Amino acid sequence: MSNSSKRRQSSSRVRCENVEQTQIQSRIVSPQRVLKVVFLGNSGVGKSSFIQHCCSGHFSGTMTATVGIDYQMKTVTLGSTTIVLQLWDTAGQERFRSITQQYYRKADGILTMYDITHSPSFTAVRGWMDAVQENKCEGTVLMLLGNKLDLADGHSRKVSTKEGQRLAEQHQAVFYECSAKTGHNMEELMTQLAGMLAAQHDRQCEDSLLLTEDTTKTSCCR
Ligand code: GTP
Ligand code: MG
């Protein structure tokens, strides 16, 4: 194990304190429009850094490895509609996989992330995506994110944009390259995600309304 991995592990801290309050907070914000988004991907790809920059506007170069699961809220305004996204940050380390799976079962959106400077994190995406396909609900919005785009210059890039796009297409996922450090593409992808989630949410509401009407009709004819 590398020194940096050891450092990341030893300085890990449990960040599950928010989890129990999810229901209460969801009710306070808006019961209809709080949508659950889960971040997946290998340890070190930048999930926590992305969520932190997205929600608090700053990047910390000294982020420690996530232990367990935690979430932060992000509000996105689309025209006159406000969408509240609950961004669930999962631990990429192997030993937390069983905990993580429980959370993406009921996700409205799943963002799988890899590091464009680290090929193994891209190879691992197939495994993450397969697990997602097995466990996700119908209609869950999928995105694939190639992070650390700020390191793309020189010889650091190990995964090309084309490879990322191709893999995303294979899994019917929307593809972006981004940087949790500079914030590149962050707003764009969060806005697109919020729009897709809102549209999906509206479709599900319409479907359940139709289903209710159907049931009423059926019971009348009996
Ligand atoms: P786990 O919690 O272990 O699953 O890892 P993670 O995916 O949450 O990664 P984390 O956000 O902790 O970032 C890992 C390391 O990569 C940290 O040292 C970050 O500072 C760095 N990092 C994250 N995103 C970027 C980025 O966009 N660019 C650069 N240059 N470094 C980044
Ligand atoms: Mg993390």
GROMACS .gro file of C-alpha atoms and ligand atoms in nm:
model
  255
    1MET     CA    1   0.000   0.000   0.000
    2SER     CA    2   0.140   0.347  -0.090
    3ASN     CA    3   0.217   0.604   0.179
    4SER     CA    4  -0.057   0.830   0.051
    5SER     CA    5  -0.312   0.545   0.076
    6LYS     CA    6  -0.198   0.473   0.432
    7ARG     CA    7  -0.229   0.841   0.518
    8ARG     CA    8  -0.576   0.855   0.365
    9GLN     CA    9  -0.684   0.544   0.558
   10SER     CA   10  -0.535   0.644   0.891
   11SER     CA   11  -0.692   0.988   0.878
   12SER     CA   12  -1.030   0.851   0.780
   13ARG     CA   13  -1.324   0.951   0.990
   14VAL     CA   14  -1.676   0.823   1.016
   15ARG     CA   15  -1.916   1.066   0.849
   16CYS     CA   16  -2.252   0.904   0.898
   17GLU     CA   17  -2.387   1.165   1.137
   18ASN     CA   18  -2.617   1.326   0.879
   19VAL     CA   19  -2.780   1.005   0.766
   20GLU     CA   20  -3.038   0.973   1.046
   21GLN     CA   21  -3.164   1.326   0.982
   22THR     CA   22  -3.236   1.269   0.612
   23GLN     CA   23  -3.612   1.229   0.647
   24ILE     CA   24  -3.651   1.538   0.867
   25GLN     CA   25  -3.442   1.761   0.636
   26SER     CA   26  -3.620   1.633   0.326
   27ARG     CA   27  -3.953   1.737   0.473
   28ILE     CA   28  -3.825   2.084   0.561
   29VAL     CA   29  -3.681   2.156   0.214
   30SER     CA   30  -3.962   2.031  -0.011
   31PRO     CA   31  -4.120   1.689   0.000
   32GLN     CA   32  -4.187   1.672  -0.376
   33ARG     CA   33  -3.858   1.791  -0.514
   34VAL     CA   34  -3.582   1.640  -0.301
   35LEU     CA   35  -3.410   1.398  -0.532
   36LYS     CA   36  -3.151   1.146  -0.428
   37VAL     CA   37  -2.823   1.126  -0.620
   38VAL     CA   38  -2.554   0.872  -0.534
   39PHE     CA   39  -2.184   0.907  -0.628
   40LEU     CA   40  -1.991   0.586  -0.696
   41GLY     CA   41  -1.638   0.505  -0.806
   42ASN     CA   42  -1.302   0.382  -0.685
   43SER     CA   43  -1.130   0.535  -0.386
   44GLY     CA   44  -0.938   0.851  -0.475
   45VAL     CA   45  -1.123   0.946  -0.796
   46GLY     CA   46  -1.255   1.264  -0.632
   47LYS     CA   47  -1.618   1.201  -0.530
   48SER     CA   48  -1.595   1.384  -0.196
   49SER     CA   49  -1.394   1.668  -0.350
   50PHE     CA   50  -1.655   1.710  -0.624
   51ILE     CA   51  -1.946   1.714  -0.378
   52GLN     CA   52  -1.767   1.956  -0.148
   53HIS     CA   53  -1.682   2.199  -0.431
   54CYS     CA   54  -2.033   2.168  -0.568
   55CYS     CA   55  -2.204   2.242  -0.233
   56SER     CA   56  -1.963   2.480  -0.059
   57GLY     CA   57  -1.769   2.627  -0.353
   58HIS     CA   58  -1.422   2.531  -0.245
   59PHE     CA   59  -1.170   2.255  -0.314
   60SER     CA   60  -0.960   2.105  -0.039
   61GLY     CA   61  -0.641   1.934  -0.153
   62THR     CA   62  -0.626   1.742   0.173
   63MET     CA   63  -0.951   1.543   0.157
   64THR     CA   64  -0.942   1.218   0.356
   65ALA     CA   65  -1.087   0.884   0.238
   66THR     CA   66  -1.458   0.852   0.309
   67VAL     CA   67  -1.568   0.592   0.560
   68GLY     CA   68  -1.925   0.468   0.521
   69ILE     CA   69  -2.162   0.721   0.368
   70ASP     CA   70  -2.266   1.084   0.406
   71TYR     CA   71  -2.467   1.341   0.211
   72GLN     CA   72  -2.488   1.712   0.135
   73MET     CA   73  -2.771   1.918  -0.012
   74LYS     CA   74  -2.742   2.114  -0.338
   75THR     CA   75  -3.012   2.348  -0.467
   76VAL     CA   76  -3.042   2.391  -0.844
   77THR     CA   77  -3.272   2.649  -1.003
   78LEU     CA   78  -3.422   2.564  -1.340
   79GLY     CA   79  -3.626   2.859  -1.460
   80SER     CA   80  -3.897   2.904  -1.198
   81THR     CA   81  -3.845   2.559  -1.047
   82THR     CA   82  -3.615   2.484  -0.756
   83ILE     CA   83  -3.478   2.133  -0.734
   84VAL     CA   84  -3.308   2.010  -0.419
   85LEU     CA   85  -3.054   1.738  -0.478
   86GLN     CA   86  -2.936   1.520  -0.194
   87LEU     CA   87  -2.582   1.424  -0.296
   88TRP     CA   88  -2.479   1.096  -0.134
   89ASP     CA   89  -2.105   1.049  -0.101
   90THR     CA   90  -2.000   0.685  -0.077
   91ALA     CA   91  -1.671   0.523   0.020
   92GLY     CA   92  -1.484   0.381  -0.279
   93GLN     CA   93  -1.282   0.133  -0.075
   94GLU     CA   94  -1.367  -0.234  -0.134
   95ARG     CA   95  -1.451  -0.302   0.232
   96PHE     CA   96  -1.752  -0.064   0.217
   97ARG     CA   97  -1.916  -0.209  -0.098
   98SER     CA   98  -2.202  -0.386   0.083
   99ILE     CA   99  -2.301  -0.064   0.266
  100THR     CA  100  -2.285   0.139  -0.055
  101GLN     CA  101  -2.514  -0.099  -0.247
  102GLN     CA  102  -2.801  -0.040  -0.006
  103TYR     CA  103  -2.796   0.330  -0.093
  104TYR     CA  104  -2.807   0.319  -0.471
  105ARG     CA  105  -3.108   0.090  -0.481
  106LYS     CA  106  -3.348   0.381  -0.430
  107ALA     CA  107  -3.145   0.651  -0.605
  108ASP     CA  108  -3.306   0.888  -0.858
  109GLY     CA  109  -2.966   0.946  -1.015
  110ILE     CA  110  -2.634   0.760  -1.003
  111LEU     CA  111  -2.305   0.929  -1.095
  112THR     CA  112  -2.014   0.691  -1.149
  113MET     CA  113  -1.678   0.866  -1.142
  114TYR     CA  114  -1.327   0.773  -1.256
  115ASP     CA  115  -0.995   0.958  -1.261
  116ILE     CA  116  -0.872   1.038  -1.614
  117THR     CA  117  -0.510   1.007  -1.490
  118HIS     CA  118  -0.561   0.658  -1.341
  119SER     CA  119  -0.652   0.373  -1.580
  120PRO     CA  120  -0.751   0.119  -1.309
  121SER     CA  121  -1.024   0.355  -1.189
  122PHE     CA  122  -1.163   0.358  -1.545
  123THR     CA  123  -1.137  -0.023  -1.579
  124ALA     CA  124  -1.333  -0.051  -1.254
  125VAL     CA  125  -1.624   0.148  -1.401
  126ARG     CA  126  -1.762  -0.165  -1.573
  127GLY     CA  127  -1.788  -0.339  -1.235
  128TRP     CA  128  -1.962  -0.037  -1.082
  129MET     CA  129  -2.201  -0.008  -1.377
  130ASP     CA  130  -2.285  -0.381  -1.368
  131ALA     CA  131  -2.369  -0.357  -0.998
  132VAL     CA  132  -2.581  -0.049  -1.071
  133GLN     CA  133  -2.774  -0.226  -1.349
  134GLU     CA  134  -2.852  -0.512  -1.109
  135ASN     CA  135  -2.967  -0.294  -0.823
  136LYS     CA  136  -3.107   0.031  -0.960
  137CYS     CA  137  -3.474   0.119  -0.997
  138GLU     CA  138  -3.632   0.159  -1.341
  139GLY     CA  139  -3.582   0.511  -1.474
  140THR     CA  140  -3.278   0.597  -1.265
  141VAL     CA  141  -3.071   0.863  -1.446
  142LEU     CA  142  -2.709   0.754  -1.504
  143MET     CA  143  -2.401   0.969  -1.557
  144LEU     CA  144  -2.036   0.881  -1.611
  145LEU     CA  145  -1.783   1.142  -1.498
  146GLY     CA  146  -1.413   1.152  -1.588
  147ASN     CA  147  -1.265   1.368  -1.311
  148LYS     CA  148  -0.932   1.555  -1.266
  149LEU     CA  149  -0.954   1.721  -1.608
  150ASP     CA  150  -0.719   1.992  -1.475
  151LEU     CA  151  -0.442   1.728  -1.499
  152ALA     CA  152  -0.518   1.641  -1.863
  153ASP     CA  153  -0.225   1.838  -2.010
  154GLY     CA  154   0.115   1.675  -2.053
  155HIS     CA  155   0.146   1.302  -2.006
  156SER     CA  156  -0.083   1.263  -1.705
  157ARG     CA  157  -0.398   1.173  -1.895
  158LYS     CA  158  -0.437   0.794  -1.919
  159VAL     CA  159  -0.798   0.769  -2.038
  160SER     CA  160  -0.904   0.948  -2.357
  161THR     CA  161  -1.229   1.141  -2.393
  162LYS     CA  162  -1.336   0.895  -2.668
  163GLU     CA  163  -1.292   0.593  -2.438
  164GLY     CA  164  -1.506   0.763  -2.175
  165GLN     CA  165  -1.777   0.855  -2.427
  166ARG     CA  166  -1.785   0.499  -2.566
  167LEU     CA  167  -1.824   0.341  -2.222
  168ALA     CA  168  -2.098   0.588  -2.129
  169GLU     CA  169  -2.290   0.504  -2.449
  170GLN     CA  170  -2.268   0.132  -2.371
  171HIS     CA  171  -2.438   0.194  -2.037
  172GLN     CA  172  -2.687   0.458  -2.160
  173ALA     CA  173  -2.520   0.714  -1.936
  174VAL     CA  174  -2.464   1.086  -1.994
  175PHE     CA  175  -2.091   1.160  -2.015
  176TYR     CA  176  -1.888   1.454  -1.884
  177GLU     CA  177  -1.525   1.520  -1.810
  178CYS     CA  178  -1.487   1.755  -1.514
  179SER     CA  179  -1.257   1.886  -1.246
  180ALA     CA  180  -1.345   1.895  -0.879
  181LYS     CA  181  -1.043   2.123  -0.840
  182THR     CA  182  -1.125   2.399  -1.091
  183GLY     CA  183  -1.501   2.334  -1.103
  184HIS     CA  184  -1.482   2.281  -1.481
  185ASN     CA  185  -1.816   2.150  -1.618
  186MET     CA  186  -1.957   2.119  -1.265
  187GLU     CA  187  -2.247   2.362  -1.302
  188GLU     CA  188  -2.327   2.236  -1.653
  189LEU     CA  189  -2.352   1.873  -1.551
  190MET     CA  190  -2.546   1.946  -1.231
  191THR     CA  191  -2.796   2.156  -1.427
  192GLN     CA  192  -2.842   1.882  -1.687
  193LEU     CA  193  -2.877   1.623  -1.411
  194ALA     CA  194  -3.139   1.831  -1.225
  195GLY     CA  195  -3.337   1.877  -1.548
  196MET     CA  196  -3.331   1.505  -1.627
  197LEU     CA  197  -3.426   1.412  -1.271
  198ALA     CA  198  -3.713   1.663  -1.265
  199ALA     CA  199  -3.846   1.529  -1.597
  200GLN     CA  200  -3.818   1.171  -1.473
  201HIS     CA  201  -3.992   1.267  -1.147
  202ASP     CA  202  -4.279   1.429  -1.342
  203ARG     CA  203  -4.314   1.117  -1.561
  204GLN     CA  204  -4.333   0.896  -1.253
  205CYS     CA  205  -4.598   1.120  -1.096
  206GLU     CA  206  -4.805   1.111  -1.418
  207ASP     CA  207  -4.770   0.732  -1.435
  208SER     CA  208  -4.889   0.687  -1.078
  209LEU     CA  209  -5.183   0.922  -1.147
  210LEU     CA  210  -5.280   0.715  -1.454
  211LEU     CA  211  -5.247   0.400  -1.247
  212THR     CA  212  -5.479   0.544  -0.982
  213GLU     CA  213  -5.736   0.643  -1.250
  214ASP     CA  214  -5.714   0.294  -1.398
  215THR     CA  215  -5.773   0.131  -1.061
  216THR     CA  216  -6.075   0.356  -1.001
  217LYS     CA  217  -6.223   0.264  -1.342
  218THR     CA  218  -6.166  -0.106  -1.284
  219SER     CA  219  -6.333  -0.099  -0.947
  220CYS     CA  220  -6.638   0.089  -1.095
  221CYS     CA  221  -6.692  -0.182  -1.357
  222ARG     CA  222  -6.688  -0.463  -1.109
  223GTP     P1  223  -1.290   0.779  -0.130
  223GTP     O1  224  -1.357   0.862  -0.028
  223GTP     O2  225  -1.176   0.701  -0.072
  223GTP     O3  226  -1.383   0.691  -0.206
  223GTP     O4  227  -1.220   0.881  -0.237
  223GTP     P2  228  -1.288   1.001  -0.318
  223GTP     O5  229  -1.337   0.950  -0.449
  223GTP     O6  230  -1.387   1.069  -0.233
  223GTP     O7  231  -1.165   1.099  -0.349
  223GTP     P3  232  -1.130   1.237  -0.278
  223GTP     O8  233  -1.232   1.340  -0.307
  223GTP     O9  234  -1.100   1.210  -0.136
  223GTP    O10  235  -0.999   1.280  -0.360
  223GTP     C1  236  -0.882   1.200  -0.362
  223GTP     C2  237  -0.760   1.289  -0.392
  223GTP    O11  238  -0.770   1.343  -0.524
  223GTP     C3  239  -0.748   1.408  -0.296
  223GTP    O12  240  -0.612   1.428  -0.268
  223GTP     C4  241  -0.802   1.524  -0.377
  223GTP    O13  242  -0.744   1.647  -0.340
  223GTP     C5  243  -0.764   1.485  -0.521
  223GTP     N1  244  -0.858   1.537  -0.621
  223GTP     C6  245  -0.992   1.518  -0.623
  223GTP     N2  246  -1.047   1.576  -0.731
  223GTP     C7  247  -0.946   1.634  -0.800
  223GTP     C8  248  -0.940   1.709  -0.921
  223GTP    O14  249  -1.038   1.737  -0.992
  223GTP     N3  250  -0.815   1.749  -0.961
  223GTP     C9  251  -0.701   1.723  -0.888
  223GTP     N4  252  -0.587   1.769  -0.936
  223GTP     N5  253  -0.705   1.653  -0.773
  223GTP    C10  254  -0.825   1.608  -0.729
  224MG      MG  255  -1.455   1.030  -0.041
   0.00000   0.00000   0.00000
